[in-house]
Coordinates of C-alpha atoms in Angstrom, one line a residue:
X1 CA -0.1 0.3 -0.1
X2 CA 2.5 2.6 -1.1
X3 CA -0.3 5.4 -1.2
X4 CA -1.0 4.8 3.1
X5 CA 2.3 5.1 2.9
X6 CA 3.3 7.7 1.6
X7 CA 0.2 9.9 2.5
X8 CA 1.5 8.9 6.2
X9 CA 5.1 10.2 5.2
X10 CA 3.9 13.0 4.2
X11 CA 1.5 13.8 7.2
X12 CA 5.2 13.6 9.2
X13 CA 7.1 15.6 6.7
X14 CA 3.9 18.0 7.0
X15 CA 3.6 18.1 10.9
X16 CA 8.0 18.3 11.6
X17 CA 8.1 20.7 9.3
X18 CA 5.8 23.5 11.3
X19 CA 7.2 26.0 13.3
X20 CA 5.7 25.4 16.1
X21 CA 6.6 22.1 16.2
X22 CA 10.3 22.6 15.8
X23 CA 9.7 25.2 18.4
X24 CA 8.3 21.8 20.4
X25 CA 9.7 19.0 21.4
X26 CA 10.7 17.1 19.1
X27 CA 9.6 14.1 20.8
X28 CA 5.8 15.3 20.6
X29 CA 6.0 13.8 17.2
X30 CA 5.3 9.9 18.9
X31 CA 2.0 11.0 19.6
X32 CA 0.8 12.8 17.3
X33 CA 1.3 10.3 14.9
X34 CA 0.0 7.3 16.5
X35 CA -3.0 9.2 17.2
X36 CA -3.1 11.1 13.0
X37 CA -2.6 6.5 12.5
X38 CA -5.7 5.5 15.0
X39 CA -7.5 8.2 13.3
X40 CA -6.9 6.5 9.8
X41 CA -7.2 2.9 11.1
X42 CA -10.9 4.2 12.2
X43 CA -11.3 5.7 8.8
X44 CA -10.4 2.7 7.2
X45 CA -14.2 0.9 7.6
X46 CA -15.5 3.5 4.9
X47 CA -13.3 2.7 1.9
X48 CA -14.5 -0.6 -0.3
X49 CA -13.5 -4.2 0.9
X50 CA -12.0 -5.0 -2.8
X51 CA -10.9 -2.4 -5.3
X52 CA -7.9 -0.4 -5.7
X53 CA -7.6 0.9 -2.4
X54 CA -8.8 -2.3 -0.1
X55 CA -10.1 -1.0 3.4
X56 CA -8.1 -5.0 5.0
X57 CA -4.7 -3.9 3.1
X58 CA -5.0 -0.5 4.7
X59 CA -5.3 -1.2 8.3
X60 CA -2.0 -3.6 7.8
X61 CA -0.1 -1.1 6.7
X62 CA -1.1 1.6 9.1
X63 CA -1.1 -0.8 12.2
X64 CA 2.7 -1.8 10.6
X65 CA 3.4 1.8 11.0
X66 CA 2.1 2.0 14.5
X67 CA 4.3 -1.4 15.1
X68 CA 7.5 0.8 12.9
X69 CA 7.0 3.8 15.6
X70 CA 7.1 2.2 18.7
X71 CA 10.3 -0.2 17.4
X72 CA 11.4 3.7 16.5
X73 CA 10.9 4.2 20.4
X74 CA 12.3 1.5 22.3
X75 CA 16.0 2.9 19.7
X76 CA 15.1 6.1 21.6
X77 CA 14.7 5.6 24.2
X78 CA 18.1 6.1 26.2
X79 CA 17.7 9.5 24.6
X80 CA 14.0 9.1 25.4
X81 CA 15.0 8.7 29.0
X82 CA 17.8 11.1 29.2
X83 CA 14.8 14.1 29.2
X84 CA 12.7 11.3 30.9
X85 CA 10.3 15.0 32.6
X86 CA 9.1 15.5 29.2
X87 CA 9.8 12.6 27.0
X88 CA 8.7 9.2 28.3
X89 CA 4.9 10.2 28.5
X90 CA 4.8 11.1 25.4
X91 CA 5.7 7.8 24.2
X92 CA 4.3 6.4 27.2
X93 CA 1.1 7.9 24.7
X94 CA 1.6 6.8 22.1
X95 CA 2.2 3.0 23.2
X96 CA -1.3 4.2 24.9
X97 CA -3.2 5.1 21.2
X98 CA -1.7 1.8 19.9
X99 CA -2.2 -1.1 22.1
X100 CA -6.3 -1.0 21.1
X101 CA -5.4 -0.7 17.8
X102 CA -3.4 -4.0 17.3
X103 CA -6.1 -5.2 20.3
X104 CA -9.4 -4.5 17.8
X105 CA -7.3 -5.2 13.8
X106 CA -6.9 -8.4 15.7
X107 CA -10.9 -9.0 16.0
X108 CA -11.3 -8.6 12.5
X109 CA -9.6 -11.6 11.8
X110 CA -8.6 -10.2 8.8
X111 CA -6.1 -12.0 6.0
X112 CA -2.6 -11.3 6.1
X113 CA 0.8 -11.3 8.3
X114 CA -1.4 -9.5 10.4
X115 CA -3.2 -12.6 11.6
X116 CA -5.0 -12.5 15.2
X117 CA -2.5 -14.6 16.8
X118 CA 0.0 -11.2 16.0
X119 CA -2.2 -8.4 17.0
X120 CA -2.8 -9.8 20.1
X121 CA 1.0 -10.5 20.6
X122 CA 1.8 -6.4 20.3
X123 CA -1.3 -5.1 21.7
X124 CA 0.0 -6.8 24.7
X125 CA 3.2 -6.0 24.2
X126 CA 2.4 -2.2 23.5
X127 CA 0.5 -2.2 26.9
X128 CA 3.5 -3.7 29.0
X129 CA 5.3 -1.2 26.7
X130 CA 3.3 2.1 27.9
X131 CA 3.0 1.0 32.2
X132 CA 7.0 1.1 31.5
X133 CA 6.9 4.4 30.1
X134 CA 3.7 5.5 32.0
X135 CA 5.9 4.9 35.3
X136 CA 9.0 5.9 34.2
X137 CA 7.4 8.8 33.7
X138 CA 6.0 9.1 36.9
X139 CA 9.9 9.3 38.5
X140 CA 9.3 6.1 39.9
X141 CA 12.7 4.6 40.4
X142 CA 13.7 1.2 38.0
X143 CA 14.5 -1.8 40.6
X144 CA 10.5 -1.1 41.8
X145 CA 9.9 -1.2 38.5
X146 CA 11.9 -4.4 38.1
X147 CA 9.7 -5.9 40.9
X148 CA 6.5 -4.2 39.5
X149 CA 6.7 -6.5 36.0
X150 CA 8.3 -10.0 37.7
X151 CA 4.6 -9.5 38.7
X152 CA 3.2 -8.7 35.5
X153 CA 5.5 -11.7 34.1
X154 CA 4.6 -13.9 36.8
X155 CA 0.7 -12.8 35.9
X156 CA 1.1 -13.1 32.3
X157 CA 3.6 -16.9 32.9
X158 CA -0.8 -18.4 34.2
X159 CA -1.7 -18.0 30.8
X160 CA 1.7 -19.6 29.4
X161 CA -0.9 -21.9 27.1
X162 CA -1.3 -18.6 24.9
X163 CA 1.4 -17.4 22.7
X164 CA 0.9 -14.0 23.2
X165 CA 1.1 -14.3 27.3
X166 CA 3.9 -17.0 27.0
X167 CA 6.0 -15.5 24.4
X168 CA 5.0 -10.8 26.6
X169 CA 6.2 -12.9 29.8
X170 CA 9.2 -14.2 28.5
X171 CA 10.3 -10.5 27.3
X172 CA 10.0 -9.5 30.4
X173 CA 11.5 -11.7 31.8
X174 CA 13.8 -10.8 29.5
X175 CA 14.5 -7.4 29.2
X176 CA 15.3 -7.7 33.3
X177 CA 17.8 -9.0 32.5
X178 CA 18.8 -7.9 29.5
X179 CA 18.8 -4.0 31.5
X180 CA 22.0 -5.5 33.5
X181 CA 24.1 -4.9 31.0
X182 CA 26.3 -1.8 31.0
X183 CA 26.3 -1.6 27.7
X184 CA 22.9 0.3 26.0
X185 CA 24.2 -0.5 22.2
X186 CA 23.7 -4.3 23.8
X187 CA 20.3 -3.8 24.6
X188 CA 18.4 -1.5 22.2
X189 CA 19.5 -3.9 20.1
X190 CA 18.5 -6.9 21.8
X191 CA 15.4 -5.1 22.8
X192 CA 14.2 -4.8 19.4
X193 CA 14.8 -8.9 18.8
X194 CA 14.2 -10.8 21.2
X195 CA 11.4 -7.8 22.2
X196 CA 9.6 -7.2 18.9
X197 CA 11.1 -9.4 15.7
X198 CA 11.6 -13.0 16.9
X199 CA 7.7 -12.2 19.2
X200 CA 5.9 -11.5 15.9
X201 CA 8.3 -13.4 13.5
X202 CA 7.3 -17.2 15.3
X203 CA 4.0 -16.2 17.5
X204 CA 2.2 -18.5 15.4
X205 CA 5.1 -21.5 15.2
X206 CA 4.7 -21.0 19.2
X207 CA 1.0 -21.3 19.6
X208 CA 1.1 -24.6 16.9
X209 CA 3.8 -26.2 19.3
X210 CA 1.2 -25.3 22.7
X211 CA -1.4 -26.7 20.9
X212 CA 0.7 -29.5 20.2
X213 CA 1.6 -30.7 23.6
X214 CA 0.4 -33.7 24.9
X215 CA -1.9 -33.1 27.2
X216 CA -0.6 -34.5 30.3
X217 CA -2.3 -37.9 32.3
X218 CA -3.9 -37.9 35.2
X219 CA -1.6 -40.2 37.5
X220 CA -3.4 -42.0 40.1
X221 CA -2.2 -40.3 43.9
X222 CA 0.4 -42.0 45.6
X223 CA 0.3 -42.1 49.4
X224 CA 3.9 -42.1 49.2
X225 CA 4.9 -39.1 47.1
X226 CA 1.6 -37.4 48.5
X227 CA 3.5 -37.8 52.0
X228 CA 6.8 -36.5 49.7
X229 CA 5.0 -33.7 48.8
X230 CA 3.2 -32.6 52.0
X231 CA 6.5 -33.4 53.6
X232 CA 8.2 -30.6 50.9
X233 CA 5.7 -28.4 51.4
X234 CA 5.5 -28.6 55.4
X235 CA 9.2 -27.6 54.9
X236 CA 9.3 -25.0 52.6
X237 CA 6.5 -23.3 54.7
X238 CA 7.9 -23.1 57.3
X239 CA 10.9 -21.4 56.0
X240 CA 9.0 -18.6 54.0
X241 CA 5.8 -18.3 55.8
X242 CA 7.6 -16.7 59.5
X243 CA 10.5 -14.6 57.8
X244 CA 7.7 -13.7 55.4
X245 CA 4.9 -12.9 58.4
X246 CA 8.0 -10.5 60.3
X247 CA 8.9 -8.9 57.6
X248 CA 5.2 -7.6 56.1
X249 CA 4.4 -6.9 59.9
X250 CA 5.3 -4.4 61.3
X251 CA 4.4 -4.8 64.5
X252 CA 4.8 -7.8 65.4
X253 CA 8.6 -8.1 64.2
X254 CA 9.1 -4.6 66.0
X255 CA 7.4 -6.5 69.3
X256 CA 9.8 -9.8 69.3
X257 CA 12.4 -6.9 68.2
X258 CA 12.3 -4.9 71.0
X259 CA 11.9 -7.4 73.2
X260 CA 15.2 -8.6 73.5
X261 CA 16.9 -5.3 73.1
X262 CA 19.8 -4.6 75.7
X263 CA 19.8 -2.3 77.7
X264 CA 20.9 1.8 76.6
X265 CA 22.7 3.0 76.5
X266 CA 25.1 0.8 76.0
X267 CA 28.1 2.6 77.3
X268 CA 28.7 5.8 79.8
X269 CA 29.4 9.0 77.2
X270 CA 32.1 9.9 79.7
X271 CA 33.3 6.9 79.3
X272 CA 33.7 6.7 75.8
X273 CA 36.9 6.3 73.3
X274 CA 37.9 9.8 71.3
X275 CA 36.0 8.3 67.6
X276 CA 33.5 6.9 69.4
X277 CA 32.7 10.2 71.3
X278 CA 32.9 12.4 68.3
X279 CA 30.9 9.9 65.9
X280 CA 28.6 10.4 69.2
X281 CA 28.7 13.9 68.5
X282 CA 27.7 14.0 64.6
X283 CA 24.3 11.6 65.9
X284 CA 23.2 14.3 68.9
X285 CA 23.7 17.6 66.2
X286 CA 21.7 15.2 63.6
X287 CA 18.9 13.4 65.4
X288 CA 18.1 14.5 68.8
X289 CA 19.2 19.0 68.2
X290 CA 18.1 19.4 64.7
X291 CA 16.1 16.4 64.6
X292 CA 13.3 15.0 61.9
X293 CA 15.2 16.6 59.0
X294 CA 13.1 15.3 55.8
X295 CA 11.5 17.1 52.2
X296 CA 8.5 18.0 54.2
X297 CA 10.4 19.9 57.3
X298 CA 13.3 21.7 55.1
X299 CA 15.0 24.3 57.6
X300 CA 16.4 21.3 59.3
X301 CA 17.2 18.9 56.3
X302 CA 18.8 22.4 55.0
X303 CA 20.6 22.6 59.0
X304 CA 21.6 19.1 58.5
X305 CA 23.1 20.2 55.0
X306 CA 25.0 22.6 56.7
X307 CA 26.6 20.7 59.4
X308 CA 27.9 18.3 57.0
X309 CA 29.3 20.8 55.4
X310 CA 31.0 22.2 58.0
X311 CA 32.6 19.9 59.3
X312 CA 34.0 18.2 56.3
X313 CA 35.2 21.4 56.0
X314 CA 37.0 21.0 59.2
X315 CA 38.9 18.2 58.1
X316 CA 40.6 20.1 55.5
X317 CA 38.6 19.0 52.5
X318 CA 37.0 22.5 49.9
X319 CA 33.2 21.0 49.7
X320 CA 30.4 21.9 47.7
X321 CA 26.6 22.0 46.9
X322 CA 25.1 19.6 44.0
X323 CA 21.4 21.0 43.9
X324 CA 18.9 19.1 42.2
X325 CA 15.4 20.3 41.6
X326 CA 12.5 17.7 42.7
X327 CA 9.7 16.2 39.8
X328 CA 6.4 14.7 41.3
X329 CA 6.4 14.1 45.0
X330 CA 3.1 14.2 46.7
X331 CA 2.8 18.2 48.8
X332 CA 6.3 19.1 47.5
X333 CA 7.1 21.3 44.6
X334 CA 8.3 20.4 41.4
X335 CA 11.3 22.1 40.7
X336 CA 11.4 22.6 45.1
X337 CA 15.6 22.3 45.1
X338 CA 17.8 19.1 47.4
X339 CA 21.6 19.4 47.4
X340 CA 23.9 17.3 47.7
X341 CA 27.2 17.5 49.9
X342 CA 30.2 16.6 48.3
X343 CA 34.3 16.7 49.6
X344 CA 37.4 15.5 46.9
X345 CA 40.4 13.2 48.7
X346 CA 42.2 13.8 45.5
X347 CA 45.1 12.2 44.6
X348 CA 48.0 12.6 41.8
X349 CA 48.5 12.0 39.5
X350 CA 44.8 12.0 39.1
X351 CA 42.5 10.4 36.2
X352 CA 42.0 6.6 37.7
X353 CA 38.7 5.0 38.6
X354 CA 37.5 6.2 42.2
X355 CA 35.6 5.9 45.7
X356 CA 32.7 7.4 45.8
X357 CA 31.1 6.7 49.3
X358 CA 27.7 7.9 50.0
X359 CA 24.9 7.8 53.2
X360 CA 22.0 10.0 53.1
X361 CA 21.7 12.8 55.9
X362 CA 17.2 13.2 55.2
X363 CA 15.4 11.4 57.6
X364 CA 12.1 9.5 58.3
X365 CA 9.2 12.0 58.2
X366 CA 8.6 11.6 61.9
X367 CA 11.5 10.2 63.5
X368 CA 14.7 11.4 64.7
X369 CA 17.0 8.9 62.7
X370 CA 19.7 8.5 64.7
X371 CA 20.5 5.2 63.4
X372 CA 18.9 6.0 60.1
X373 CA 21.0 6.9 59.0
X374 CA 23.0 10.0 61.9
X375 CA 24.8 7.1 62.4
X376 CA 26.3 6.5 58.5
X377 CA 26.6 10.6 58.1
X378 CA 28.8 10.1 61.0
X379 CA 31.3 7.3 60.4
X380 CA 31.4 8.6 56.6
X381 CA 32.1 12.2 58.4
X382 CA 34.7 10.9 60.6
X383 CA 36.5 8.2 57.2
X384 CA 36.8 11.5 55.7
X385 CA 38.2 13.1 58.8
X386 CA 40.7 9.8 59.0
X387 CA 41.2 9.9 54.9
X388 CA 42.8 12.9 54.9
X389 CA 45.3 13.0 56.9
X390 CA 46.7 9.6 55.1
X391 CA 46.9 8.7 51.1
X392 CA 45.4 6.3 49.4
X393 CA 46.3 4.9 46.6
X394 CA 42.6 6.0 44.4
X395 CA 40.7 9.4 44.5
X396 CA 37.7 9.5 47.4
X397 CA 34.7 11.3 47.3
X398 CA 32.7 10.9 49.9
X399 CA 28.9 12.2 49.6
X400 CA 25.7 13.1 51.3
X401 CA 23.0 12.2 49.7
X402 CA 20.6 15.4 50.4
X403 CA 16.8 12.5 50.3
X404 CA 17.2 8.7 50.4
X405 CA 13.8 9.0 52.2
X406 CA 10.1 8.8 51.4
X407 CA 8.1 10.8 50.0
X408 CA 12.1 10.1 48.0
X409 CA 12.6 6.5 47.8
X410 CA 12.1 4.4 44.9
X411 CA 12.2 7.2 42.7
X412 CA 14.4 9.6 40.9
X413 CA 14.0 12.3 43.5
X414 CA 17.1 10.0 45.9
X415 CA 19.5 11.8 45.5
X416 CA 21.9 9.2 45.2
X417 CA 20.0 8.9 41.7
X418 CA 20.6 12.4 40.6
X419 CA 24.6 12.1 41.6
X420 CA 25.0 8.7 39.9
X421 CA 23.2 10.1 36.3
X422 CA 25.9 12.8 37.3
X423 CA 28.5 10.6 37.7
X424 CA 27.5 8.1 33.8
X425 CA 26.5 12.0 31.8
X426 CA 30.1 12.9 32.9
X427 CA 32.3 9.9 32.7
X428 CA 33.8 9.6 36.4
X429 CA 36.1 6.8 36.7
X430 CA 34.6 4.6 39.6
X431 CA 36.1 2.0 41.7
X432 CA 33.9 1.3 43.0
X433 CA 30.1 2.2 45.3
X434 CA 30.2 2.2 49.0
X435 CA 26.4 3.3 50.3
X436 CA 26.5 4.3 54.3
X437 CA 23.2 3.0 55.5
X438 CA 22.3 3.1 59.2
X439 CA 25.6 1.1 61.6
X440 CA 24.7 2.2 65.0
X441 CA 22.8 -0.9 66.0
X442 CA 24.1 -3.8 67.2
X443 CA 22.2 -7.3 69.5
X444 CA 24.7 -9.8 71.1
X445 CA 21.4 -11.5 71.7
X446 CA 20.8 -15.0 70.0
X447 CA 17.6 -14.6 68.2
X448 CA 17.9 -10.9 67.4
X449 CA 18.6 -10.9 64.0
X450 CA 16.3 -11.4 61.0
X451 CA 16.6 -12.3 57.7
X452 CA 14.1 -13.0 54.4
X453 CA 13.7 -16.9 53.7
X454 CA 16.4 -19.4 54.3
X455 CA 19.3 -17.0 54.4
X456 CA 18.9 -17.5 58.1
X457 CA 21.1 -20.6 57.5
X458 CA 23.9 -18.7 56.7
X459 CA 23.8 -15.8 59.0
X460 CA 24.1 -15.9 62.9
X461 CA 21.0 -15.5 64.4
X462 CA 23.0 -12.6 66.4
X463 CA 22.8 -9.1 65.5
X464 CA 26.3 -8.9 66.0
X465 CA 28.2 -7.6 63.1
X466 CA 28.0 -5.6 59.8
X467 CA 26.4 -6.5 56.5
X468 CA 28.0 -5.9 53.0
X469 CA 26.0 -6.8 50.0
X470 CA 26.6 -6.3 46.4
X471 CA 24.6 -7.5 42.9
X472 CA 25.7 -9.6 40.3
X473 CA 28.3 -6.9 38.6
X474 CA 29.8 -6.0 42.3
X475 CA 31.0 -10.4 43.3
X476 CA 34.6 -8.9 42.5
X477 CA 34.6 -5.5 43.9
X478 CA 32.2 -7.1 46.9
X479 CA 35.1 -9.9 47.5
X480 CA 38.0 -7.7 47.9
X481 CA 36.3 -5.2 50.5
X482 CA 35.9 -8.3 52.1
X483 CA 38.9 -9.6 52.6
X484 CA 41.1 -5.3 52.6
X485 CA 37.7 -5.3 55.8
X486 CA 39.2 -8.8 57.1
X487 CA 42.8 -8.4 56.9
X488 CA 43.2 -5.4 58.9
X489 CA 39.7 -5.7 61.1
X490 CA 38.0 -8.1 63.3
X491 CA 35.1 -7.1 63.6
X492 CA 32.4 -9.5 62.3
X493 CA 31.3 -9.0 58.6
X494 CA 29.7 -11.0 56.8
X495 CA 29.0 -10.4 53.1
X496 CA 26.1 -11.2 50.1
X497 CA 25.4 -11.6 46.7
X498 CA 21.5 -10.3 45.5
X499 CA 20.6 -11.6 42.7
X500 CA 18.1 -9.7 40.0
X501 CA 14.9 -8.3 41.5
X502 CA 16.3 -9.7 44.7
X503 CA 18.1 -6.7 44.4
X504 CA 15.1 -4.7 46.6
X505 CA 16.3 -5.9 49.3
X506 CA 18.7 -4.0 49.9
X507 CA 16.8 -0.5 50.5
X508 CA 19.1 2.4 49.7
X509 CA 21.6 3.9 48.2
X510 CA 23.4 2.0 45.5
X511 CA 20.1 1.0 44.4
X512 CA 20.9 3.7 41.8
X513 CA 23.8 3.3 40.7
X514 CA 24.2 -1.0 40.5
X515 CA 21.3 0.3 37.8
X516 CA 23.6 2.7 36.1
X517 CA 26.3 -0.3 35.8
X518 CA 28.8 1.4 38.4
X519 CA 29.7 -1.5 40.6
X520 CA 28.7 -0.7 44.4
X521 CA 28.5 -2.0 47.9
X522 CA 25.5 -1.8 51.1
X523 CA 28.1 -1.5 54.8
X524 CA 24.1 -1.9 56.6
X525 CA 23.5 -3.4 60.5
X526 CA 20.4 -4.8 58.4
X527 CA 18.0 -1.6 59.2
X528 CA 14.5 -3.0 59.9
X529 CA 16.1 -6.9 60.1
X530 CA 17.6 -5.5 63.7
X531 CA 16.6 -3.1 64.5
X532 CA 12.8 -1.9 66.5
X533 CA 13.9 1.4 66.1
X534 CA 13.2 1.1 62.1
X535 CA 11.7 4.5 60.8
X536 CA 10.4 5.3 64.5
X537 CA 10.3 7.9 66.5
X538 CA 12.5 5.7 69.0
X539 CA 15.3 6.2 67.3
X540 CA 17.5 8.1 69.1
X541 CA 21.3 8.5 70.2
X542 CA 21.1 6.5 73.4
X543 CA 19.5 3.5 70.7
X544 CA 23.3 2.7 69.9
X545 CA 26.6 1.7 70.3
X546 CA 29.3 4.2 69.4
X547 CA 32.6 1.8 70.3
X548 CA 30.9 -0.5 68.1
X549 CA 30.2 2.1 64.9
X550 CA 34.1 3.7 65.7
X551 CA 35.3 0.3 65.2
X552 CA 33.5 0.1 62.1
X553 CA 35.1 3.4 61.1
X554 CA 38.5 2.8 61.5
X555 CA 37.6 -0.6 59.7
X556 CA 36.4 0.9 56.1
X557 CA 39.4 3.3 56.4
X558 CA 41.7 0.5 56.1
X559 CA 39.8 -0.9 53.2
X560 CA 39.7 2.9 51.5
X561 CA 43.6 3.1 51.9
X562 CA 44.5 -0.2 50.8
X563 CA 46.9 -0.2 47.9
X564 CA 45.4 -1.3 44.2

């Protein structure tokens, strides 16, 4: 249908050539063109069934053009996300307009390449693509979207007797894996080939294969098999339901952890070692003198920012404030400024791989935030001060992130997301990132440490250690970090690798660096898996163990000062 293609090409050129369009952002072409094609497809009902210009052929050409438009959106994906606040919604609108056209075209059961199964697959794929870009436009973080789409994929898997459901389910999970690749060209190529071309080409064959599969024969129940299945199910239920219940039932989890809490204060403040006393001073200033310091209390958050900056300056640095604007935060005006605080310890010669050591200085709304996260900020400040007296082999960038807690959490409004994108866009050579998160609560009593399902089989039952975790791409960095730590410190450190969507178990700033392909770790006391005061008004300075925090700070300094 060369006439239809020429008509759409002329329309595209006419719209793109207008002064109004040239003055607007160029990604408007996606929803405008999708809307025009949708109207054209509906107008095809007025054409005769036969003749020189048949409505069937015109519809097929328009549907193919819609598919090409969406594939071009995939190719432009990286550019669109670079201006996600303006562009992701535009492509989401285009996909949302295309999905019902694909679906309706399948209902017509028209002859030709666009069979009902291909049309259904395209409709489902467009709907999923629209959902992804819509969540992106709302500033939702990538790891949260991984979890959402993993659930969508599992739901579609339930209908795997249909080729379209099966292929989209496999495509979603493949997309999550593909996103782990740091190579943009690889991601785009695999996205186009694996996510669109192959499924559309082979959906009919896949459906034929599914239809030809013999139905499973019913097997009479045998007592031995029933007992074995029941035993395995009971064992899994025992190891899964308990941890899941405690992780989802906040009140019960806090009640059990509080019943095992040690006596506070752990040490008399007057008897603390010099480093422990300095750490306590920072925690008291941030969580008690300043107090709640979230996005809803800008004066207190700015006071925390200024305190961190002043302490880094007193240690001999020249700290900088790195502002960024908010977007789509509830009760926060778009464009409201927040600040990361950065202090750089350079090396000579410059240009080698650098450490990034980060900790967020805001608190959860309504909480003083001693452990979460004044403890980590205190360790960051003291590690920076101690390392200033040394000559580490690598450049170290100490960054206090302005926003991590709600309402920023899980969105690109997180200070670490802003800094990670800045590091990527500026070509920063990153050796590794260390996210410092809740580093002050310890409990030696057996049973005082909770875990996700099955992890208690590998780790201690008491919460008297520090944990370091990384994703699969960070496993080499994780191994080196643990070796350097254990060679310089006897303080117990346990490591974990969290693959794929399970990386969301470590809810903190390193997630944003993982998403952009940087090797990153989280160093933590495990937060709510141990501390009953997590995100509560009881998260106060007297509940922390400053002598153990001092040992953590000293070990961290040794790791950062280790030779390559």
